[in-house]
Amino acid sequence: MDALDGVPRTVLGYPVKTRTQIVMTFLVPVIFELMVYIVLTTADILVTMEHFRNGNPSWGWFTLSLIWLPSLVCFCSIVSNPERWPEEIGCDKRTGQFLFHNIVILVFFPLAALYRFNRRIFWSIEALFHDKNSYGRAQSVGKILETSPCELYHFLQAFLQAAPQMMLQLYILLRDGTFRNFDTVTVQVISIVFSFLTMATIITTFQRFESQKIVGRCYPWSTPEQATIRRKELLRATSTAESALAQNQTPSIAPEADPIVPNIMRNFYSRYGSEGGQDSTSNSNVAPSSPRKTLNVDVINFDRQLSKAHHDPYVNYTDDDKLQVSDTVDGSETVKLRSTGRSVSFKLRDTIEELEEMDHYLRSTEDIRNMTDDSDDEYLKPDSFDAVPKKLAPPTPEANGGVFHRVSVFRNMLLHNAEAFIKEKVPRLPEGMFEHGEPTGRSNSDRKVPPTGDQTDGDAISLPSRRQMIVGLEQDDMIGKSVLFVGWVMFLLMRMLSLSTFYVFFPLYFWMLVGNHYLLMIACIVYEVRLHEKLERYFFYLFLAYMYVFSLLEFKIRFIHVRWWYIGYIGIVLLENVAMLVVWFNLGVFESWWFYFMHHTIIVSGVLSLMCFLFYYAFLRPKDKVLFVNDNA
């Protein structure tokens, strides 16, 4: 298996080198995420200090709690997962080390995150110094792709720290009298901007995660054992289109080579020379076991009109010369048939033998009766070529049930496909609905044994069998991720500014709007998972609906109708943003130029986000990845 399996191999349709893949997929994104994380964490800490310095302890404690919230939720998620605990049951040394390790990460989470980023950067650079398909390259890429609980912390940071932090700091900035301390305002603006970047990075990374997970991608925070088992199970149970075609090669329909033809040609080359045609002078010193015969042709053999006329080689010979030539031919001597041009040297006896062998071969082939020759070279045909065949024509095969048998096979195939489709799409079918067993009341003597002759007589048609496929999605390349990232930055800017500004003027209607949107997202999630998911992760669905207040992710649930999900969600969010914008701009009371700037920013960011999404969907979206389920899985 390739170490870079799943990594985009092309950029804008053009193949790139493996080092370019590593740089554009691992090194550049990790360096960008490291810079954003450092600036965001530093800005949030400075904002907390500014709030305490300005006499706003409530805002300070709230900002500080948002900084610690992702780390705390990550710690609770890891500790509550039994698969992450040591195998031994009880309080032993390994259990104590596990708890101590996670508590240290909880307290010093910024250092743990920096260690994770630096580790990935180191192995990304290390992979560049190794050749393709080498052990060092595979080891370095494996280190880059190692799973870690810190990845769960980064995912939670986008929705538990960055999103509420943006809403809080925007609300504080939009209040009256907030522009007096410009140092605080500067730090708040930096915190808001990098919160946008953090959210857009996570949303772009996990945009279509479920469609990518079914074809090989793993959760970056799963345990190494889970990732290994998942990878091995996928390799065992599925196969790509290329490997499936290689395993199931269709046999060639070309006719097999007749075994008589090589024998005739071998005999011809043994008498008249090999294909290579070595120079006769090179073998002049070697005495062959039998004299070598050569067959030379004249220009007349390549002229169709002249070749039609029969040329008698003895036309200029007298009777005495013919008798002398006949004696010489019988004595195995070479005869020159023409006085001018190239000579034709042959044995008459050999020519007769060759003609007899050719006649025997033509008569021995069964399909010679079906051959037609439109050539007008009648003198080339044997005299008895068009004779009545000695064997009788084969009897016409009886059509006893042949057509009806083909129809029955086609009917059974349609029934099988319909049953498979119903089992896949309809949940909770009645038991025994598609069991085609024999009734219990019938005896064995009443059962009709299907004839076995139809299975081998060729009446059964060969129809393609139904094979289960898994259709997923490849990962985005660097250009696609960049355009999608800009689109989500503009979308989040429009969404956050609309919500924050509307909350300043109409806080009650703000909570009503957000609550209705939240309930609508829960209803859509429940409707989506009614067929292919279990309704047992209620708490997670509540958190997923909270994420859908700001953005849309195919995470933990796979969308059946992806296009309708994205069109509906973007349409609903745009409608809500336009309604909030119209209400607060016309009914709100404000005098500052800041709100006019917010009004234009919301409109421009919404238009830019739509343009980026349409361009991405039309030109840069990744291709589908198809895997075939193995029959022995």
XYZ file of C-alpha atoms in Angstrom:
633
model
C 0.000 0.000 0.000
C 1.282 3.449 -0.902
C 2.304 5.620 2.041
C 0.567 8.620 0.432
C -2.643 6.729 -0.251
C -5.583 9.147 0.018
C -3.399 12.226 -0.477
C -4.390 14.243 -3.596
C -2.065 13.353 -6.469
C -3.126 16.194 -8.771
C -3.573 19.950 -8.599
C -6.098 21.372 -11.048
C -5.972 18.052 -12.858
C -2.187 18.071 -13.329
C -0.156 15.341 -11.587
C 2.405 16.509 -9.060
C 5.483 14.913 -7.526
C 5.445 13.205 -4.168
C 7.490 15.947 -2.533
C 4.980 18.498 -3.790
C 2.212 16.365 -2.296
C 3.934 16.391 1.091
C 4.579 20.133 1.015
C 1.085 21.126 -0.098
C -0.850 18.572 1.965
C 1.126 18.424 5.220
C 3.823 21.055 5.630
C 2.085 24.270 4.517
C -1.261 23.602 6.309
C 0.466 22.611 9.556
C 2.640 25.741 9.574
C -0.445 27.881 8.926
C -2.418 26.174 11.719
C 0.527 26.631 14.098
C 0.722 30.377 13.420
C -3.057 30.805 13.802
C -3.104 28.847 17.059
C -0.245 30.842 18.599
C -1.793 34.205 17.697
C -5.308 33.174 18.765
C -4.253 31.789 22.144
C -2.048 34.801 22.851
C -4.776 37.248 21.826
C -7.400 35.546 24.013
C -5.092 35.636 27.021
C -4.380 39.341 26.427
C -8.106 40.063 26.056
C -8.716 38.360 29.398
C -6.041 40.499 31.052
C -7.456 43.677 29.472
C -10.938 42.916 30.774
C -9.619 42.466 34.317
C -7.526 45.643 33.995
C -10.508 47.696 32.778
C -12.711 46.624 35.662
C -14.815 44.043 33.813
C -14.178 40.817 35.754
C -17.297 39.113 34.379
C -16.081 39.472 30.805
C -12.607 38.403 31.922
C -13.779 35.211 33.612
C -16.077 34.385 30.725
C -13.247 34.806 28.205
C -10.912 32.698 30.356
C -13.521 29.917 30.681
C -13.869 29.795 26.894
C -10.111 29.264 26.617
C -10.206 26.247 28.941
C -13.503 24.782 27.730
C -12.175 22.785 24.696
C -9.398 21.222 26.772
C -11.836 20.237 29.526
C -14.325 18.659 27.112
C -11.482 16.817 25.376
C -10.265 15.448 28.733
C -13.750 14.234 29.645
C -14.195 12.605 26.241
C -10.901 10.705 26.502
C -11.394 9.569 30.086
C -14.973 8.429 29.440
C -13.914 6.237 26.511
C -13.163 2.666 27.732
C -11.106 1.851 24.637
C -8.444 4.383 25.615
C -7.848 2.935 29.070
C -5.216 0.247 29.682
C -6.349 -3.329 29.280
C -5.832 -4.218 32.948
C -8.808 -3.634 35.187
C -8.097 -1.893 38.448
C -5.902 0.833 39.793
C -2.400 -0.171 38.795
C 0.671 1.645 37.555
C -0.479 1.897 33.950
C -3.829 3.351 34.989
C -2.100 5.956 37.120
C 0.216 6.898 34.269
C -2.756 7.221 31.922
C -4.615 9.583 34.263
C -1.490 11.599 35.055
C -0.666 11.995 31.368
C -4.131 13.323 30.507
C -4.256 15.640 33.524
C -0.925 17.166 32.474
C -2.341 17.710 28.971
C -5.430 19.315 30.503
C -3.393 21.774 32.550
C -0.680 22.521 29.979
C -2.799 22.142 26.843
C -1.055 24.961 24.909
C 2.294 23.149 25.239
C 0.740 19.847 24.174
C -0.765 21.501 21.102
C 2.556 23.129 20.186
C 4.337 19.791 20.590
C 1.843 18.178 18.224
C 2.317 20.884 15.582
C 6.121 20.824 15.821
C 6.197 17.042 15.599
C 4.208 17.055 12.360
C 6.387 19.815 10.909
C 9.550 17.879 11.748
C 8.384 14.659 10.094
C 7.067 16.577 7.083
C 10.495 18.063 6.499
C 12.114 14.689 7.173
C 9.952 13.042 4.503
C 11.286 15.461 1.889
C 14.835 14.093 2.269
C 13.858 10.502 1.418
C 13.239 9.006 -1.986
C 9.907 7.767 -3.207
C 8.853 4.280 -2.043
C 11.742 4.126 0.424
C 11.427 2.940 4.005
C 12.381 6.364 5.376
C 9.643 8.054 3.333
C 7.018 5.563 4.501
C 8.109 5.924 8.139
C 8.023 9.725 7.974
C 4.570 9.831 6.396
C 3.348 7.349 8.985
C 4.578 9.655 11.754
C 2.778 12.597 10.146
C -0.492 10.674 9.985
C -0.309 9.393 13.552
C -3.493 9.964 15.522
C -3.486 12.049 18.685
C -6.049 13.344 21.222
C -4.741 16.848 20.493
C -6.584 16.709 17.169
C -9.855 16.398 19.081
C -8.865 19.476 21.090
C -8.281 21.459 17.864
C -11.660 20.371 16.527
C -13.468 21.392 19.707
C -11.568 24.664 19.865
C -13.279 25.896 16.709
C -16.805 25.548 18.123
C -16.311 25.825 21.887
C -13.733 28.643 21.937
C -13.534 30.472 18.604
C -17.275 30.695 17.813
C -18.507 31.978 21.205
C -15.410 34.151 21.542
C -16.284 35.924 18.289
C -19.865 36.499 19.394
C -18.770 37.821 22.789
C -16.064 40.189 21.563
C -18.220 41.505 18.719
C -21.021 42.247 21.170
C -18.608 44.091 23.474
C -17.212 46.111 20.570
C -20.659 47.125 19.303
C -21.856 48.467 22.652
C -21.785 52.164 23.435
C -18.566 53.505 24.856
C -16.363 50.539 23.923
C -13.883 52.513 21.810
C -12.301 54.405 24.675
C -9.494 51.906 25.337
C -7.875 51.335 21.950
C -5.405 48.769 23.302
C -8.287 46.496 24.266
C -9.992 47.082 20.935
C -6.845 46.122 19.015
C -6.463 42.844 20.896
C -10.181 42.085 20.488
C -10.028 42.630 16.737
C -7.021 40.310 16.465
C -8.862 37.674 18.509
C -11.939 37.957 16.278
C -9.974 37.722 13.029
C -8.010 34.654 14.052
C -11.137 33.047 15.455
C -12.579 33.323 11.953
C -9.475 31.647 10.551
C -9.604 28.850 13.127
C -13.243 28.048 12.411
C -12.735 28.189 8.647
C -9.728 25.838 8.893
C -11.640 23.191 10.837
C -14.739 23.472 8.651
C -12.658 23.117 5.486
C -10.808 20.085 6.882
C -13.961 18.216 7.976
C -16.337 19.492 5.293
C -17.160 16.092 3.726
C -15.499 13.886 6.316
C -18.050 11.052 6.345
C -17.947 10.628 2.562
C -14.140 10.429 2.823
C -14.162 8.157 5.872
C -16.015 5.317 4.158
C -13.234 5.059 1.565
C -10.245 5.141 3.901
C -9.966 8.300 6.001
C -9.830 7.847 9.786
C -10.624 10.105 12.699
C -7.397 11.933 13.562
C -8.015 11.490 17.306
C -8.770 7.760 17.310
C -6.400 5.333 18.998
C -3.574 3.753 16.938
C -5.212 0.363 17.372
C -8.514 1.652 16.022
C -6.826 3.254 13.026
C -4.881 0.058 12.252
C -7.948 -2.164 12.524
C -9.939 0.216 10.359
C -7.256 0.296 7.686
C -6.821 -3.491 7.619
C -10.566 -4.101 7.501
C -10.933 -1.720 4.590
C -8.125 -3.443 2.680
C -9.622 -6.875 3.352
C -13.249 -6.107 2.582
C -12.905 -3.739 -0.379
C -10.901 -3.305 -3.527
C -10.394 -0.472 -5.967
C -11.677 -0.448 -9.527
C -8.192 -1.115 -10.921
C -7.589 -4.166 -8.728
C -11.079 -5.508 -9.402
C -10.552 -5.275 -13.138
C -7.161 -6.937 -12.806
C -8.659 -9.841 -10.861
C -11.659 -10.306 -13.127
C -10.125 -10.140 -16.569
C -12.632 -10.994 -19.284
C -11.325 -13.871 -21.381
C -10.452 -12.990 -24.922
C -12.973 -13.963 -27.603
C -10.315 -14.244 -30.271
C -10.113 -17.715 -31.830
C -7.403 -19.953 -30.592
C -4.433 -20.557 -32.822
C -4.770 -23.662 -34.974
C -2.089 -26.174 -33.995
C -1.654 -27.219 -37.650
C -0.505 -23.794 -38.819
C 2.758 -23.712 -36.823
C 3.650 -27.169 -38.116
C 3.179 -26.132 -41.751
C 5.175 -22.928 -41.316
C 7.902 -24.769 -39.476
C 8.125 -27.226 -42.326
C 8.225 -24.371 -44.841
C 11.039 -22.538 -43.046
C 12.993 -25.740 -42.620
C 12.966 -26.272 -46.387
C 13.130 -22.721 -47.727
C 15.043 -20.951 -44.993
C 14.259 -19.310 -41.629
C 12.614 -15.926 -41.063
C 15.876 -14.277 -40.251
C 17.321 -15.100 -43.618
C 21.003 -15.226 -42.800
C 23.547 -14.619 -45.486
C 24.432 -17.740 -47.415
C 28.066 -16.776 -47.476
C 28.301 -16.871 -43.714
C 27.349 -20.543 -43.694
C 29.269 -21.528 -46.823
C 31.791 -23.477 -44.808
C 29.158 -25.427 -42.948
C 27.837 -28.512 -44.685
C 24.132 -28.759 -43.877
C 22.407 -32.074 -43.522
C 20.009 -31.224 -46.360
C 20.513 -28.686 -49.167
C 18.858 -25.333 -48.510
C 16.097 -24.385 -50.927
C 15.363 -20.751 -51.773
C 12.253 -19.357 -53.347
C 12.823 -16.071 -55.196
C 10.110 -13.916 -56.726
C 10.060 -11.622 -59.713
C 8.522 -8.219 -60.303
C 5.736 -9.968 -62.130
C 4.514 -11.499 -58.876
C 3.622 -8.032 -57.564
C 1.693 -7.010 -60.712
C -1.913 -8.125 -60.384
C -2.779 -7.830 -64.091
C 0.298 -9.680 -65.259
C -0.006 -12.322 -62.591
C -3.477 -13.328 -63.815
C -2.012 -14.760 -67.007
C -0.595 -18.242 -66.729
C 3.103 -18.311 -67.545
C 4.474 -21.604 -68.731
C 8.091 -21.893 -67.563
C 8.849 -24.260 -70.505
C 7.410 -22.069 -73.231
C 10.782 -21.544 -74.923
C 11.997 -25.098 -74.446
C 12.118 -27.728 -77.200
C 10.887 -31.221 -76.621
C 14.425 -32.512 -76.202
C 15.175 -29.788 -73.688
C 12.015 -30.614 -71.778
C 12.976 -34.275 -71.598
C 16.436 -33.296 -70.402
C 14.996 -30.957 -67.821
C 12.597 -33.628 -66.627
C 15.448 -36.035 -66.076
C 17.421 -33.364 -64.293
C 14.474 -32.535 -61.969
C 14.016 -36.155 -61.100
C 17.713 -36.243 -60.311
C 17.286 -33.472 -57.715
C 19.219 -30.887 -59.662
C 18.500 -27.212 -59.754
C 16.629 -25.844 -62.785
C 16.633 -22.267 -64.069
C 13.178 -21.572 -65.401
C 13.946 -18.215 -66.934
C 17.036 -17.012 -68.722
C 16.584 -13.441 -67.600
C 15.895 -11.951 -64.188
C 16.167 -13.784 -60.922
C 16.095 -17.534 -60.966
C 13.539 -19.735 -59.257
C 15.124 -22.805 -57.741
C 12.867 -25.538 -56.451
C 12.140 -29.233 -56.516
C 9.024 -30.300 -58.255
C 8.526 -33.075 -55.793
C 8.724 -30.644 -52.863
C 6.185 -28.357 -54.490
C 3.744 -31.210 -54.937
C 4.211 -32.211 -51.311
C 3.521 -28.679 -50.146
C 0.344 -28.493 -52.226
C -0.807 -31.784 -50.770
C -0.162 -30.574 -47.232
C -2.054 -27.369 -47.890
C -4.966 -29.279 -49.403
C -5.012 -31.603 -46.412
C -4.994 -28.668 -44.010
C -7.819 -26.856 -45.798
C -9.974 -29.965 -45.840
C -9.250 -30.764 -42.191
C -10.613 -27.445 -40.916
C -14.301 -27.567 -40.087
C -15.065 -23.958 -40.962
C -13.810 -24.217 -44.564
C -17.339 -24.717 -45.877
C -18.357 -21.268 -44.629
C -15.502 -19.434 -46.318
C -16.157 -17.381 -49.421
C -13.518 -16.173 -51.800
C -14.307 -13.239 -54.025
C -10.939 -13.381 -55.731
C -10.840 -13.899 -59.474
C -7.611 -15.866 -59.334
C -9.316 -19.116 -60.202
C -6.094 -20.817 -61.211
C -4.879 -20.575 -57.603
C -7.737 -22.728 -56.280
C -7.441 -26.507 -56.183
C -9.563 -28.432 -58.647
C -11.695 -30.071 -56.006
C -11.977 -27.090 -53.686
C -15.701 -26.589 -54.309
C -16.555 -30.248 -54.049
C -19.500 -31.462 -52.002
C -18.451 -31.874 -48.356
C -18.095 -35.421 -47.254
C -19.645 -34.786 -43.819
C -23.280 -33.990 -43.425
C -24.297 -30.634 -42.049
C -24.905 -30.619 -38.287
C -28.547 -30.817 -37.264
C -30.365 -27.629 -36.327
C -30.494 -27.235 -32.539
C -33.935 -27.664 -31.133
C -35.468 -24.579 -29.537
C -37.127 -26.462 -26.727
C -37.504 -23.770 -24.113
C -34.304 -21.912 -25.033
C -35.907 -18.474 -25.427
C -38.141 -18.956 -22.418
C -35.160 -20.039 -20.364
C -33.346 -16.802 -21.223
C -36.432 -14.784 -20.252
C -36.657 -16.618 -16.931
C -33.004 -15.877 -16.195
C -33.569 -12.190 -16.965
C -36.674 -12.177 -14.750
C -34.780 -13.730 -11.837
C -32.056 -11.129 -12.200
C -34.601 -8.277 -12.033
C -36.256 -9.814 -8.965
C -32.886 -10.190 -7.230
C -31.984 -6.547 -7.910
C -35.391 -5.344 -6.681
C -35.088 -7.341 -3.452
C -31.577 -6.035 -2.844
C -32.740 -2.449 -3.398
C -35.676 -2.849 -0.980
C -33.473 -4.405 1.707
C -31.007 -1.529 1.396
C -33.485 1.349 1.413
C -36.438 0.188 3.560
C -35.809 -0.233 7.314
C -37.413 -2.802 9.606
C -38.785 -5.197 7.012
C -41.119 -8.009 8.150
C -39.291 -11.166 9.045
C -39.169 -13.763 6.308
C -40.375 -11.380 3.628
C -37.760 -12.422 1.088
C -37.195 -16.017 2.175
C -37.802 -18.231 -0.839
C -37.832 -21.580 0.913
C -40.055 -24.498 -0.023
C -43.368 -24.884 1.852
C -43.247 -27.368 4.691
C -46.394 -29.212 3.561
C -44.922 -30.364 0.294
C -43.108 -33.665 0.180
C -39.799 -34.257 -1.401
C -41.394 -36.270 -4.187
C -43.558 -33.315 -5.250
C -40.603 -31.031 -5.668
C -39.501 -30.590 -9.240
C -35.837 -30.989 -9.776
C -34.677 -28.385 -12.262
C -33.007 -29.882 -15.303
C -29.293 -29.616 -15.366
C -28.970 -29.775 -19.090
C -29.786 -26.103 -19.559
C -26.831 -25.112 -17.474
C -24.322 -26.430 -19.965
C -26.049 -26.419 -23.338
C -25.408 -22.743 -23.952
C -29.044 -21.592 -23.753
C -28.468 -19.598 -20.559
C -27.387 -16.083 -21.359
C -24.471 -14.516 -19.495
C -25.709 -11.455 -17.621
C -23.672 -9.114 -15.424
C -24.004 -9.821 -11.729
C -24.858 -7.172 -9.153
C -21.826 -6.117 -7.113
C -22.027 -3.884 -4.087
C -20.089 -0.652 -4.364
C -19.012 1.997 -1.860
C -19.015 5.462 -3.365
C -17.024 7.969 -1.347
C -15.111 11.133 -2.000
C -11.455 11.945 -2.474
C -9.770 14.668 -0.455
C -9.470 18.190 -1.806
C -6.261 19.391 -3.355
C -4.475 22.564 -2.276
C -6.322 24.883 -4.678
C -9.713 23.458 -3.784
C -9.031 23.804 -0.069
C -7.878 27.404 -0.532
C -11.012 28.468 -2.413
C -13.249 26.615 0.034
C -11.383 28.191 2.959
C -11.947 31.713 1.607
C -15.603 30.902 1.005
C -16.136 29.766 4.595
C -14.276 32.790 5.975
C -16.667 35.094 4.090
C -19.661 32.976 5.108
C -18.715 33.055 8.796
C -18.049 36.794 8.616
C -21.526 37.376 7.227
C -23.125 35.037 9.771
C -21.339 36.317 12.875
C -21.764 39.999 12.052
C -25.474 39.502 11.391
C -26.060 37.630 14.652
C -23.970 39.990 16.801
C -25.475 43.168 15.376
C -29.001 41.836 15.662
C -28.376 40.857 19.290
C -27.314 44.430 20.118
C -30.696 45.836 19.040
C -33.148 42.971 19.582
C -31.819 40.419 22.110
C -35.194 38.700 22.619
C -35.825 38.154 18.935
C -32.235 37.009 18.589
C -32.785 34.111 20.991
C -36.088 33.256 19.311
C -34.417 33.120 15.895
C -31.459 31.053 17.114
C -33.760 28.691 19.014
C -35.949 28.051 15.978
C -32.895 27.478 13.811
C -31.519 25.047 16.399
C -34.776 23.050 16.547
C -34.954 22.965 12.747
C -31.443 21.542 12.563
C -32.313 18.855 15.123
C -35.363 17.886 13.070
C -33.288 17.671 9.895
C -30.661 15.524 11.628
C -33.278 13.119 12.995
C -34.923 12.882 9.582
C -31.566 12.217 7.923
C -30.460 9.426 10.271
C -33.786 7.601 10.391
C -32.667 5.065 7.751
C -28.949 4.523 8.078
C -28.047 5.589 11.617
C -29.121 4.654 15.123
C -31.035 7.202 17.158
C -28.981 6.600 20.277
C -26.449 9.438 20.228
C -28.871 12.125 21.314
C -26.326 14.223 23.181
C -24.024 14.334 20.226
C -26.872 15.325 17.913
C -27.584 18.248 20.228
C -23.983 19.392 19.850
C -24.119 18.821 16.095
C -27.212 21.035 15.834
C -25.266 23.737 17.729
C -22.504 23.475 15.110
C -25.116 23.885 12.374
C -26.036 27.295 13.763
C -22.777 28.633 12.295
C -21.817 26.211 9.520
C -22.610 22.875 7.903
C -20.431 19.770 8.231
C -20.915 16.206 7.060
C -19.603 14.869 10.334
C -20.698 11.715 12.179
C -23.704 11.408 9.848
C -23.563 10.895 6.115
C -25.898 12.974 4.006
C -28.047 10.965 1.592
C -28.983 14.011 -0.474
C -25.863 16.150 -0.171
C -26.901 18.739 -2.731
C -30.245 19.407 -1.082
C -28.582 19.722 2.317
C -26.161 22.411 1.190
C -28.664 24.286 -0.978
C -31.255 24.246 1.780
C -28.846 25.229 4.538
C -27.216 28.093 2.634
C -30.633 29.302 1.519
C -32.022 29.292 5.077
C -28.955 31.056 6.499
C -29.019 33.702 3.771
C -32.723 34.286 4.400
C -32.123 34.677 8.144
C -29.185 37.042 7.605
C -31.102 39.217 5.156
C -34.101 39.365 7.501
C -31.917 40.368 10.472
C -30.068 42.929 8.354
C -33.274 44.552 7.126
C -34.812 44.636 10.603
C -31.942 46.177 12.550
C -30.894 48.566 9.761
C -34.427 50.005 9.404
C -35.775 49.690 12.950
C -32.634 50.024 15.038
C -31.520 53.337 16.526
C -27.856 54.120 15.871
C -25.726 57.119 14.934
C -22.245 55.688 14.537
C -20.709 55.086 11.132
C -19.638 51.676 12.410
C -23.084 50.176 11.742
C -23.126 51.450 8.163
C -19.785 49.734 7.686
C -21.211 46.533 9.173
C -24.187 46.754 6.804
C -21.992 46.900 3.694
C -19.591 44.259 5.039
C -22.404 41.756 5.554
C -23.665 42.227 1.995
C -20.222 42.024 0.371
C -19.124 38.984 2.406
C -22.339 37.139 1.537
C -21.871 37.732 -2.192
C -18.201 36.675 -2.071
C -19.009 33.496 -0.161
C -21.626 32.496 -2.749
C -19.169 33.130 -5.584
C -16.495 30.989 -3.897
C -18.925 28.131 -3.239
C -20.240 28.135 -6.802
C -16.732 28.235 -8.269
C -15.612 25.414 -5.988
C -18.632 23.267 -6.810
C -18.330 23.854 -10.561
C -14.577 23.403 -11.040
C -12.713 22.293 -7.898
C -14.828 19.753 -6.049
C -13.065 16.395 -5.585
C -13.921 13.340 -7.630
C -15.847 10.339 -6.400
C -13.864 7.361 -5.180
C -15.421 3.957 -5.819
C -14.567 0.809 -3.876
C -15.970 -2.641 -4.606
C -16.999 -4.897 -1.742
C -15.231 -8.239 -2.017
C -17.385 -11.324 -2.248
C -15.452 -13.086 0.511
C -15.784 -10.150 2.925
